[in-house]
Coordinates of C-alpha atoms and ligand atoms in Angstrom, one line a residue:
X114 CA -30.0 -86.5 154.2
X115 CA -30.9 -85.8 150.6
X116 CA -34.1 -87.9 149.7
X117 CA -33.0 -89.8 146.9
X118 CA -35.9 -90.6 144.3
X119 CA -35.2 -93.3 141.7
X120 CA -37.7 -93.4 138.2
X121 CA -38.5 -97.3 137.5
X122 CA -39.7 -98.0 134.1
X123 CA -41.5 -101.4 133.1
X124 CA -42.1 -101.9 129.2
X125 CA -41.3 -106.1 129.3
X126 CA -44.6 -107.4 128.3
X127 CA -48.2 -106.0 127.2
X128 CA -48.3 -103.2 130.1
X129 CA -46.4 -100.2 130.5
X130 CA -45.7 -98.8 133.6
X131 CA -43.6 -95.7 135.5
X132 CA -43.3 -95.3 138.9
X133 CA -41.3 -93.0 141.4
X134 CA -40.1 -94.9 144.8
X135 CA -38.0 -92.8 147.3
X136 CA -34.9 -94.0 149.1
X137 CA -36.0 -97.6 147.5
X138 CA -39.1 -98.1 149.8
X139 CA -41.7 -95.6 149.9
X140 CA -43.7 -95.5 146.6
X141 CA -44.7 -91.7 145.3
X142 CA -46.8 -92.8 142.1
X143 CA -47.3 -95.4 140.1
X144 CA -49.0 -95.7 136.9
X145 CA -49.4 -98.7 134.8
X146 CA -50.9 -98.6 131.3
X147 CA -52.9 -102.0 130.6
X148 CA -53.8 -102.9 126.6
X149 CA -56.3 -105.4 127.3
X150 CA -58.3 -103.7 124.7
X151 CA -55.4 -104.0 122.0
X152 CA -55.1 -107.7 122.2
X153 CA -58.2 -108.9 123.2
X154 CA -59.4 -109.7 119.8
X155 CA -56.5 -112.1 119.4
X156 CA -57.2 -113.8 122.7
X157 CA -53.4 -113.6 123.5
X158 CA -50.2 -110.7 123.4
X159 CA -49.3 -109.6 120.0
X160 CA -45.5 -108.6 120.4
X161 CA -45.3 -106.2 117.6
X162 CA -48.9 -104.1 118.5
X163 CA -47.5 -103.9 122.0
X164 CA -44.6 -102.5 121.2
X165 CA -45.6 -100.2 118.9
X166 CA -48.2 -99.0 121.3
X167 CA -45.4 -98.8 124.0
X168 CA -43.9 -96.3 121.6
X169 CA -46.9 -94.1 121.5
X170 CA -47.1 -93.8 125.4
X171 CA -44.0 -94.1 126.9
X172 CA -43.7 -90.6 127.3
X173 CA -47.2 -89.8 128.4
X174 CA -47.0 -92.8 131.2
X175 CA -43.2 -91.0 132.6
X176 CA -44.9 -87.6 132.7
X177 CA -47.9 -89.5 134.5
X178 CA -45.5 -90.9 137.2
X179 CA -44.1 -87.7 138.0
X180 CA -47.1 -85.8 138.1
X181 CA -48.2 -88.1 140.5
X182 CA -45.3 -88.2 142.6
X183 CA -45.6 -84.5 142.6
X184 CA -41.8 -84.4 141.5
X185 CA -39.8 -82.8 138.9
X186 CA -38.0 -85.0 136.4
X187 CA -34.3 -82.7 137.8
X188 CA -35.2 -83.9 141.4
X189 CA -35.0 -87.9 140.2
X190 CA -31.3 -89.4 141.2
X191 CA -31.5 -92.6 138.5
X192 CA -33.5 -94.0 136.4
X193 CA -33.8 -98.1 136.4
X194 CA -35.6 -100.1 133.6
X195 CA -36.5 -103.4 133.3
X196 CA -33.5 -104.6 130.4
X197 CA -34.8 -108.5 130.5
X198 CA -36.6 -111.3 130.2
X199 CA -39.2 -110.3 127.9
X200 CA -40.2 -109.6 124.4
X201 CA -37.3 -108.0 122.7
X202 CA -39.6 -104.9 121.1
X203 CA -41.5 -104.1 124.0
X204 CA -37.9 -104.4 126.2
X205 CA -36.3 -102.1 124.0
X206 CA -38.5 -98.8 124.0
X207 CA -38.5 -99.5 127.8
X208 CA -34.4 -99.4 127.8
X209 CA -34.0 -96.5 125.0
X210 CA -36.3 -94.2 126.8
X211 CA -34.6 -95.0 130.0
X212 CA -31.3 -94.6 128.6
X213 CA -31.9 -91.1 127.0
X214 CA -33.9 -89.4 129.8
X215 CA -30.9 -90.7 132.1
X216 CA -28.6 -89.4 129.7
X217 CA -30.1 -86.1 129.4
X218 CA -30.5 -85.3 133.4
X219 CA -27.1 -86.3 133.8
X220 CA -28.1 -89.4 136.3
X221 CA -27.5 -92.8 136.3
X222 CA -29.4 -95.4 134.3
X223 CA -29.5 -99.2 136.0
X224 CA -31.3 -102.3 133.9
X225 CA -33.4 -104.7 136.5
X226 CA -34.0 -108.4 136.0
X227 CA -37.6 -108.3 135.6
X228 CA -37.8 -111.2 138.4
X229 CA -35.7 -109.7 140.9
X230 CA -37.9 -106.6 140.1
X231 CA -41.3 -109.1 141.1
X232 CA -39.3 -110.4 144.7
X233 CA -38.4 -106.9 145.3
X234 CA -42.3 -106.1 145.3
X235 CA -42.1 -108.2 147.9
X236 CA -39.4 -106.8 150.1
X237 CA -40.7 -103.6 149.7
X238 CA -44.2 -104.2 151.4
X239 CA -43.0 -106.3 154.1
X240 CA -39.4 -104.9 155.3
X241 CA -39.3 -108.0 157.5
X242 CA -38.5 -110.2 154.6
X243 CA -34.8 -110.4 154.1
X244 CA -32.7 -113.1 152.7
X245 CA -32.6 -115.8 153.2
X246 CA -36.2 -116.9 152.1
X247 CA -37.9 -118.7 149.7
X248 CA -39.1 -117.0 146.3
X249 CA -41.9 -118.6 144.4
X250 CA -42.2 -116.6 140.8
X251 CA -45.6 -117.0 139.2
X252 CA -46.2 -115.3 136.1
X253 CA -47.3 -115.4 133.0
X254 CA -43.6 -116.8 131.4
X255 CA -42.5 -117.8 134.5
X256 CA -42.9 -120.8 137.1
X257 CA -39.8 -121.3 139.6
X258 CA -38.6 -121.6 143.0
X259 CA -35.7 -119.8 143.8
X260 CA -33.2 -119.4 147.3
X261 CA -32.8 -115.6 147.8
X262 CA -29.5 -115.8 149.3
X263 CA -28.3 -113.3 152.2
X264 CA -25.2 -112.5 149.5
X265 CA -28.1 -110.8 146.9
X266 CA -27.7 -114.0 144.9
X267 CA -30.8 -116.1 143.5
X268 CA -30.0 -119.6 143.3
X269 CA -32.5 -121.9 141.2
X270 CA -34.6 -124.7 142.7
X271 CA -36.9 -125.6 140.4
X272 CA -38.9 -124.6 137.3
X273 CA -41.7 -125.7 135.1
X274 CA -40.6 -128.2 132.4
X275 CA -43.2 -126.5 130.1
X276 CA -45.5 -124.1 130.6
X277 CA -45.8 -121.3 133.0
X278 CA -48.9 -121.2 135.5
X279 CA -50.2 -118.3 134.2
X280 CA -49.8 -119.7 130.9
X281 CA -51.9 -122.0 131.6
X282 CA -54.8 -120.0 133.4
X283 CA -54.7 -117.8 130.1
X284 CA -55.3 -121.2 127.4
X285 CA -58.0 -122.3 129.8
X286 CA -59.6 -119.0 129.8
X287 CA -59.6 -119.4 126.1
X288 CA -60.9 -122.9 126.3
X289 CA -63.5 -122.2 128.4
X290 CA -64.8 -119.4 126.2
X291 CA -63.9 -116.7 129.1
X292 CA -62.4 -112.7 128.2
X293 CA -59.2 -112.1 128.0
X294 CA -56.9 -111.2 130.4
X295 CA -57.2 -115.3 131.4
X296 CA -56.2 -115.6 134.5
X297 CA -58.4 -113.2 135.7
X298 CA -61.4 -114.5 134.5
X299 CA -60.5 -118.3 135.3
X300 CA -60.1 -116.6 139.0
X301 CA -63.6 -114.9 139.2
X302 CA -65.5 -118.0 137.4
X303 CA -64.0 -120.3 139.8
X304 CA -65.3 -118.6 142.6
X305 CA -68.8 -119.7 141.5
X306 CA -67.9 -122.9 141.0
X307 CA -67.1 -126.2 142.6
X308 CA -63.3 -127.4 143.1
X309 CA -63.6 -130.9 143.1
X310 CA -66.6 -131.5 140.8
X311 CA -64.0 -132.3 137.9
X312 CA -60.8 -134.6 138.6
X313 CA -58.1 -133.5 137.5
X314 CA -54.4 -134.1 137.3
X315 CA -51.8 -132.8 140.1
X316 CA -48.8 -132.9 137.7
X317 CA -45.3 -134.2 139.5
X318 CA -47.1 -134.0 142.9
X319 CA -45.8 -137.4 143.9
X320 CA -42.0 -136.8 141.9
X321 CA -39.4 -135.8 144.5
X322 CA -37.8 -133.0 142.7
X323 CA -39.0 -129.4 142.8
X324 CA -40.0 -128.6 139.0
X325 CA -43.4 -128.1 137.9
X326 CA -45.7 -129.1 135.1
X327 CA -48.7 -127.4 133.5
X328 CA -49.5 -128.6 129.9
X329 CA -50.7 -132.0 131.3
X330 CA -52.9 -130.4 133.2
X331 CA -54.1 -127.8 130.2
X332 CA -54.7 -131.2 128.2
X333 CA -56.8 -132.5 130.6
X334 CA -59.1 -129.3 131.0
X335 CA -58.9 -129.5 127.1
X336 CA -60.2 -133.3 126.8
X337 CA -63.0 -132.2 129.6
X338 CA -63.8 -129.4 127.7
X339 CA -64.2 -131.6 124.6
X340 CA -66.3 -134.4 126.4
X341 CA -68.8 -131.5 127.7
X342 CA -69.6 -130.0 125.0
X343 CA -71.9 -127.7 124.4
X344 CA -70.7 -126.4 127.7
X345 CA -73.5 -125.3 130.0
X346 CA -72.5 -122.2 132.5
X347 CA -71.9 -124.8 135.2
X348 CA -69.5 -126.8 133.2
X349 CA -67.7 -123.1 132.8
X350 CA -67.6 -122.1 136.7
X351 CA -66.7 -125.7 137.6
X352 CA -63.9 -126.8 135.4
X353 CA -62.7 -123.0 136.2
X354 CA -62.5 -123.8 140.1
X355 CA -61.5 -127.9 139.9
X356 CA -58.7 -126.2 137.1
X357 CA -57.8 -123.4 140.2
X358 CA -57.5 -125.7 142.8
X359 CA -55.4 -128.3 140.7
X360 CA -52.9 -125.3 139.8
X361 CA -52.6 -123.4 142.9
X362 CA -52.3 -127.0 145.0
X363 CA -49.3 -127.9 143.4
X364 CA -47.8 -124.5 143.9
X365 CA -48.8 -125.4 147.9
X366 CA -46.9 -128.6 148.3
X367 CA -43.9 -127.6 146.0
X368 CA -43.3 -125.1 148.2
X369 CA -43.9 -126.2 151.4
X370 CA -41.4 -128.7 149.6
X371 CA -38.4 -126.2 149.4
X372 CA -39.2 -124.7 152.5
X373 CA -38.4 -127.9 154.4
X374 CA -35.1 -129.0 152.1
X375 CA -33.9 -125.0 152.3
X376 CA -34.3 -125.3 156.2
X377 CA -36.2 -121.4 155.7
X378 CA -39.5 -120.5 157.2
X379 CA -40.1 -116.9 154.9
X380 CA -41.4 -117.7 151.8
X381 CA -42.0 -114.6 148.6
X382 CA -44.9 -114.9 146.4
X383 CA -44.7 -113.1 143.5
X384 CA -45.3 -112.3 139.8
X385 CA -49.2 -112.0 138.6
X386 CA -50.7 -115.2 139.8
X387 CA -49.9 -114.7 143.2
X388 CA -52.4 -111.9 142.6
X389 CA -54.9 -115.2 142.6
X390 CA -57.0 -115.2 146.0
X391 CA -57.1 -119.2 146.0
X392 CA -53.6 -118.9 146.0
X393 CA -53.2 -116.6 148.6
X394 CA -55.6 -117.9 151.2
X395 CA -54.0 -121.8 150.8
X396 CA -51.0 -120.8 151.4
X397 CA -51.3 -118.3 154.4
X398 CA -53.0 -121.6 155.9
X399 CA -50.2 -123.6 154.9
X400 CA -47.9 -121.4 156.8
X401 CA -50.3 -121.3 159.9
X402 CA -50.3 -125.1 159.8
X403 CA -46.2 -125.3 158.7
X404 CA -44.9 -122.8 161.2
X405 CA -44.0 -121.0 157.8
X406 CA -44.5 -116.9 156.6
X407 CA -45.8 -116.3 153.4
X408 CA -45.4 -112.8 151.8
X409 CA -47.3 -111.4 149.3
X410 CA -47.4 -108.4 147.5
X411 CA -50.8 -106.5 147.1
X412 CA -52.7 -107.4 144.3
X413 CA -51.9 -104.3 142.2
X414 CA -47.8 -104.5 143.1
X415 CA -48.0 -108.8 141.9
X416 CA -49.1 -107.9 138.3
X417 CA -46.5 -105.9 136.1
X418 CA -45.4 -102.6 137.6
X419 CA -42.8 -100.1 137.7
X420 CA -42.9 -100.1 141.6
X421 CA -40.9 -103.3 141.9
X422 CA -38.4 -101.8 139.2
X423 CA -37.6 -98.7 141.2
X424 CA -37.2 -100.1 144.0
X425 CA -34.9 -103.4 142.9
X426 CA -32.9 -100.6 140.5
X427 CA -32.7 -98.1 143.7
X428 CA -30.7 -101.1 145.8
X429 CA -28.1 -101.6 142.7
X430 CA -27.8 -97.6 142.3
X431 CA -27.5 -97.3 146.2
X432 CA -24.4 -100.2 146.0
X433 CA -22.8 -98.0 143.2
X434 CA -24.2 -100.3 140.4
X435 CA -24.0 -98.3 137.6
X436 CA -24.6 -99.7 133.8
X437 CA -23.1 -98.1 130.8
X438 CA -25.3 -96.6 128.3
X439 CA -24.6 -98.5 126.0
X440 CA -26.8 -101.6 127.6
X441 CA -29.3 -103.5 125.3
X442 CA -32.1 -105.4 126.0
X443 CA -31.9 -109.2 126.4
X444 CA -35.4 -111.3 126.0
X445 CA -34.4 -114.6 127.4
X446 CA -31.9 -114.0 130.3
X447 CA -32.1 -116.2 133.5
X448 CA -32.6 -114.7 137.4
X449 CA -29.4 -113.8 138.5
X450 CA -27.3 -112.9 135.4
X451 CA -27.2 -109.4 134.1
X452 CA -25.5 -109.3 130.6
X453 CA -26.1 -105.3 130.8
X454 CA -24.3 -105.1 133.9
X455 CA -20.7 -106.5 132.0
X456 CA -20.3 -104.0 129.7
X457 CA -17.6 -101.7 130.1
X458 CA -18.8 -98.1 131.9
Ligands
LIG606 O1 -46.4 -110.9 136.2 P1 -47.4 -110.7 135.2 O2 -48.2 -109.5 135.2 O3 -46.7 -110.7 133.7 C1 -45.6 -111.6 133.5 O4 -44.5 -111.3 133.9 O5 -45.9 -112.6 132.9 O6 -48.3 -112.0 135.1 C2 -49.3 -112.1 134.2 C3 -50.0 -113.5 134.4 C4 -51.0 -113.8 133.3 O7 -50.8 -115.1 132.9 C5 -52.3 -113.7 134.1 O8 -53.3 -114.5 133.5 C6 -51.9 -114.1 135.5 O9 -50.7 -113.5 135.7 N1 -52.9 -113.6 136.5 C7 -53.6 -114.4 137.3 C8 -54.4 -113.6 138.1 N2 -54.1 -112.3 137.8 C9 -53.2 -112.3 136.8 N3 -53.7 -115.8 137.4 C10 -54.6 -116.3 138.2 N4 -55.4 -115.5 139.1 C11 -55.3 -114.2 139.0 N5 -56.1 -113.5 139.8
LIG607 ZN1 -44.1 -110.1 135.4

């Protein structure tokens, strides 16, 4: 059998990433092109500098992915892209890129849902994960619990009401005075400090439902913050860890929470705060303790990539998905719906 070796491109947000997977499980390269250094003066993503950066590299990243993969750009099969959610500039030189080099091999171009692209990270390093299971998506725009179904679907079980998890790692970064990238930094602090020196808020960890909460819990680091003041490097590593532990338990119990209502015992982490070791470690014991599996990507594979889009585009290319060229981007789009997908081939 023909190896069959699928280009993933991921342009969505402030990194910019290629990456060759063959038959849709073994990675041959992946480069990812941070621009920490671009926004850090702004303490946050400027959409319009990373897109017009995006522009400058895109090429440059491709050529670095097959380099690495030790590939030709004739030997790939399809390209797939990530076509949504996202920031509709830094989306769309993602999508046109994809689109022309597909169109000039002569191969088939797919657009990814740029969660299903973060649970197929997942799936990929652990082939024992298969639907159904639990996926818990935590990013930096995204806080949910969703039912992988054995069908390919993604049904919604909760969300956040406001603002994502890693969201809210990234404003307390910035209150705290800590570098950007947020989360990060809130993560390494916290390790020198103590989690329950400062008591704070566990928002909805009494409600019944399965949503989540964070800009109560931002407030309340920001009123500590305020009462502290000047902050002494204590203050700093404390409030980073008591701020950790309030996130990342609530994250615990909601999903032990849809474990026990979705009768499953596999449960997905993904999306860049699942990169978060605090995280990690409370959960695996929560399985031990719950009779439950929790799966997460490496580190490098939770953050943006182009890994997870090769290999969630490689599925759809291998069931004969194939999206017209004529696909745009879409920068608010929920799990499950592909608006590129409906247009006529
Ligand atoms: O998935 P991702 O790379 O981009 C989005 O799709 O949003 O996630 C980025 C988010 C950022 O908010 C970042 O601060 C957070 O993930 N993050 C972390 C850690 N590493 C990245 N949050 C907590 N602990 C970490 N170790
Ligand atoms: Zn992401």
């Amino acid at each position: 059998m023909s190896s069959n070796l699928v280009l993933g491109v991921e342009s969505s947000c402030d990194e910019l990433a290629a990456a060759v997977v063959r038959d849709g499980k073994e990675v041959l390269s992946s480069a990812v092109q941070g621009q920490e250094n671009l926004h850090r003066p702004y303490g946050g993503v400027v959409p319009e500098l990373a897109s017009r950066d995006h522009v400058r590299r895109i090429s440059e990243v491709v050529l670095r992915a097959l380099a690495a993969a030790g590939i030709d750009e004739s030997e790939l099969s399809g390209v797939a892209v990530t076509a949504g959610p996202g920031l509709i500039g830094a989306l769309l030189v993602g999508v046109c890129f994809a689109k022309g080099l597909a169109y000039r091999l002569g191969i088939p171009c797919v657009g990814v849902h740029h969660l299903e692209g973060h649970l197929a990270a997942a799936e990929l390093v652990e082939p024992g994960l298969v639907p159904p299971y639990v996926g818990l998506v935590v990013s930096g725009g995204h806080t949910a619990l969703y039912r992988a179904t054995q069908g390919g679907a993604f049904v919604l079980l909760g969300e956040t009401r406001d603002d994502a998890v890693g969201e809210a790692f990234d404003k307390v970064a910035k209150l705290l005075g800590l570098s950007y990238p947020g989360g990060p930094a809130v993560a390494r602090a916290a390790e020198r400090g103590d989690p329950e020196a400062v008591a704070l808020p566990r928002p909805l960890a009494s409600s019944e439902g399965l949503d989540f909460s964070y800009s109560g819990l931002k407030t309340a680091v920001a009123l500590e913050v305020e009462r502290r003041q000047p902050l002494s490097e204590r203050d700093v590593t404390d409030l980073a860890a008591s701020f950790e532990a309030a996130a990342t338990d609530v994250l615990v119990l909601r999903a032990q929470r849809a474990l026990l209502r979705e009768r499953l015992v596999q449960l997905a982490v993904v999306g860049g705060v699942a990169a978060n070791r605090r995280l990690r470690r409370e959960l695996s014991r929560a399985g031990e303790a719950g009779g439950f599996r929790a799966v997460f990507p490496p580190p490098e594979l939770c953050t943006d990539n182009a890994v997870m889009i090769a290999a969630a585009g490689a599925r759809k290319l291998a069931r004969g998905e194939r999206h017209a060229l004529g696909f745009s981007a879409f920068s608010r789009v929920p799990l499950g719906d592909s608006p590129w997908a409906a247009e006529p081939g």
